[in-house]
C-alpha positions as a printed Julia matrix, in Angstrom:
115×3 Matrix{Float64}:
  -4.25   28.49  14.02
  -5.63   24.79  13.89
  -5.27   22.63  16.48
  -5.9    18.9   16.48
  -6.23   16.12  19.17
  -6.68   12.37  18.27
  -7.74    9.62  20.49
  -8.98    5.95  20.48
  -5.12    4.67  19.93
  -4.82    1.36  22.08
  -3.8    -2.34  21.68
  -6.29   -5.04  20.24
  -6.08   -8.54  18.69
  -5.31   -9.33  15.14
  -8.9    -9.5   13.82
 -10.35   -6.55  16.19
 -11.38   -3.07  15.98
 -10.87    0.3   16.97
 -12.55    3.73  16.19
 -10.12    6.83  16.04
 -11.16   10.08  16.62
  -9.45   13.53  15.81
 -11.0    16.86  17.04
 -10.2    20.05  15.32
 -10.39   23.67  16.57
  -9.39   27.38  15.3
  -9.5    28.45  12.32
 -10.93   25.48   9.83
 -14.11   26.84   8.54
 -14.84   26.03   4.59
 -13.72   23.9    2.31
 -10.93   21.34   3.86
  -9.81   17.85   3.78
  -8.81   16.01   6.84
  -7.04   12.58   6.57
  -5.61    9.56   8.44
  -1.53    8.74   8.33
  -0.02    5.95  10.02
   4.06    6.04  10.42
   5.05    2.26  11.58
   8.71    2.13  12.74
  11.22    2.22  10.25
   8.8     3.19   7.5
   8.12    6.11   6.3
   4.76    7.85   6.62
   1.45    6.79   4.25
  -1.42    8.7    3.51
  -4.14    6.04   5.08
  -7.5     7.92   3.9
  -9.09   11.09   3.2
 -12.67   13.09   3.3
 -13.43   16.01   2.18
 -15.95   18.74   3.68
 -18.54   17.44   1.06
 -17.73   13.71   2.12
 -15.83   12.15  -1.02
 -13.17    9.65   0.33
 -10.24    8.02  -0.54
  -8.34    4.97   0.7
  -5.08    3.22   0.55
  -5.48   -0.12  -0.65
  -4.28   -2.19   2.22
  -7.05   -0.7    4.13
 -10.33   -0.98   1.56
 -13.11   -2.55   3.02
 -12.02   -3.03   6.6
 -11.22    0.83   7.37
 -14.0     3.82   6.9
 -13.3     7.38   7.6
 -15.96    9.9    8.32
 -16.47   13.5    9.49
 -18.74   15.66  11.28
 -18.46   18.87  10.6
 -20.78   20.3   13.11
 -18.3    18.67  15.68
 -15.09   19.36  13.46
 -14.42   15.61  13.76
 -12.88   13.44  12.05
 -13.06    9.19  12.41
 -11.78    6.2   11.5
 -13.13    3.17  12.1
 -10.85    0.13  11.63
 -12.15   -3.2   11.5
 -10.47   -6.74  10.36
  -6.82   -5.19  12.39
  -3.68   -6.74  11.28
  -0.35   -6.78  12.81
   0.62   -4.97  10.01
  -1.37   -1.84  10.97
   0.29   -1.47  13.85
   1.61    2.36  13.89
   1.28    5.62  15.43
  -1.78    7.19  13.7
  -1.77   10.91  12.41
  -4.6    13.48  12.04
  -4.02   16.08   9.52
  -6.3    18.79   8.52
  -5.38   20.58   4.82
  -7.4    23.88   4.19
  -5.69   26.68   1.98
  -2.57   24.61   0.73
  -1.59   24.18   4.39
  -1.33   21.13   6.3
  -1.81   20.86  10.12
  -1.22   17.97  12.36
  -1.93   16.16  15.39
   0.23   14.6   17.67
  -0.54   11.35  16.65
  -1.85    8.33  18.58
  -0.4     4.84  19.09
  -2.21    1.56  17.48
  -0.87   -1.69  18.27
  -2.37   -4.88  16.4
  -1.09   -8.19  18.56
  -1.45  -11.52  16.35
């Protein structure tokens, strides 16, 4: 079983920064992909950024140049550094881990950007 615990959400003014963390535990050895998703009220959940065990990254266009995903494989932790935040970034942010075609999810952390 895999457990994911997010932290680092909060309230920030537009233009500010936040850093999210997600610590994974359990059977996560070998290749996996860790990702951040978000879901705003009334909208579908969307993939924000992902990173493989080897460090290959992908981002949704709306956050390119503002968000950076990284991971510490030794600590089984993935981070999302968010800068130049906009009110439209307001959402619940979820961490996920994909391993052997199975997806595991964290409980989510709220990010609110005020204008």
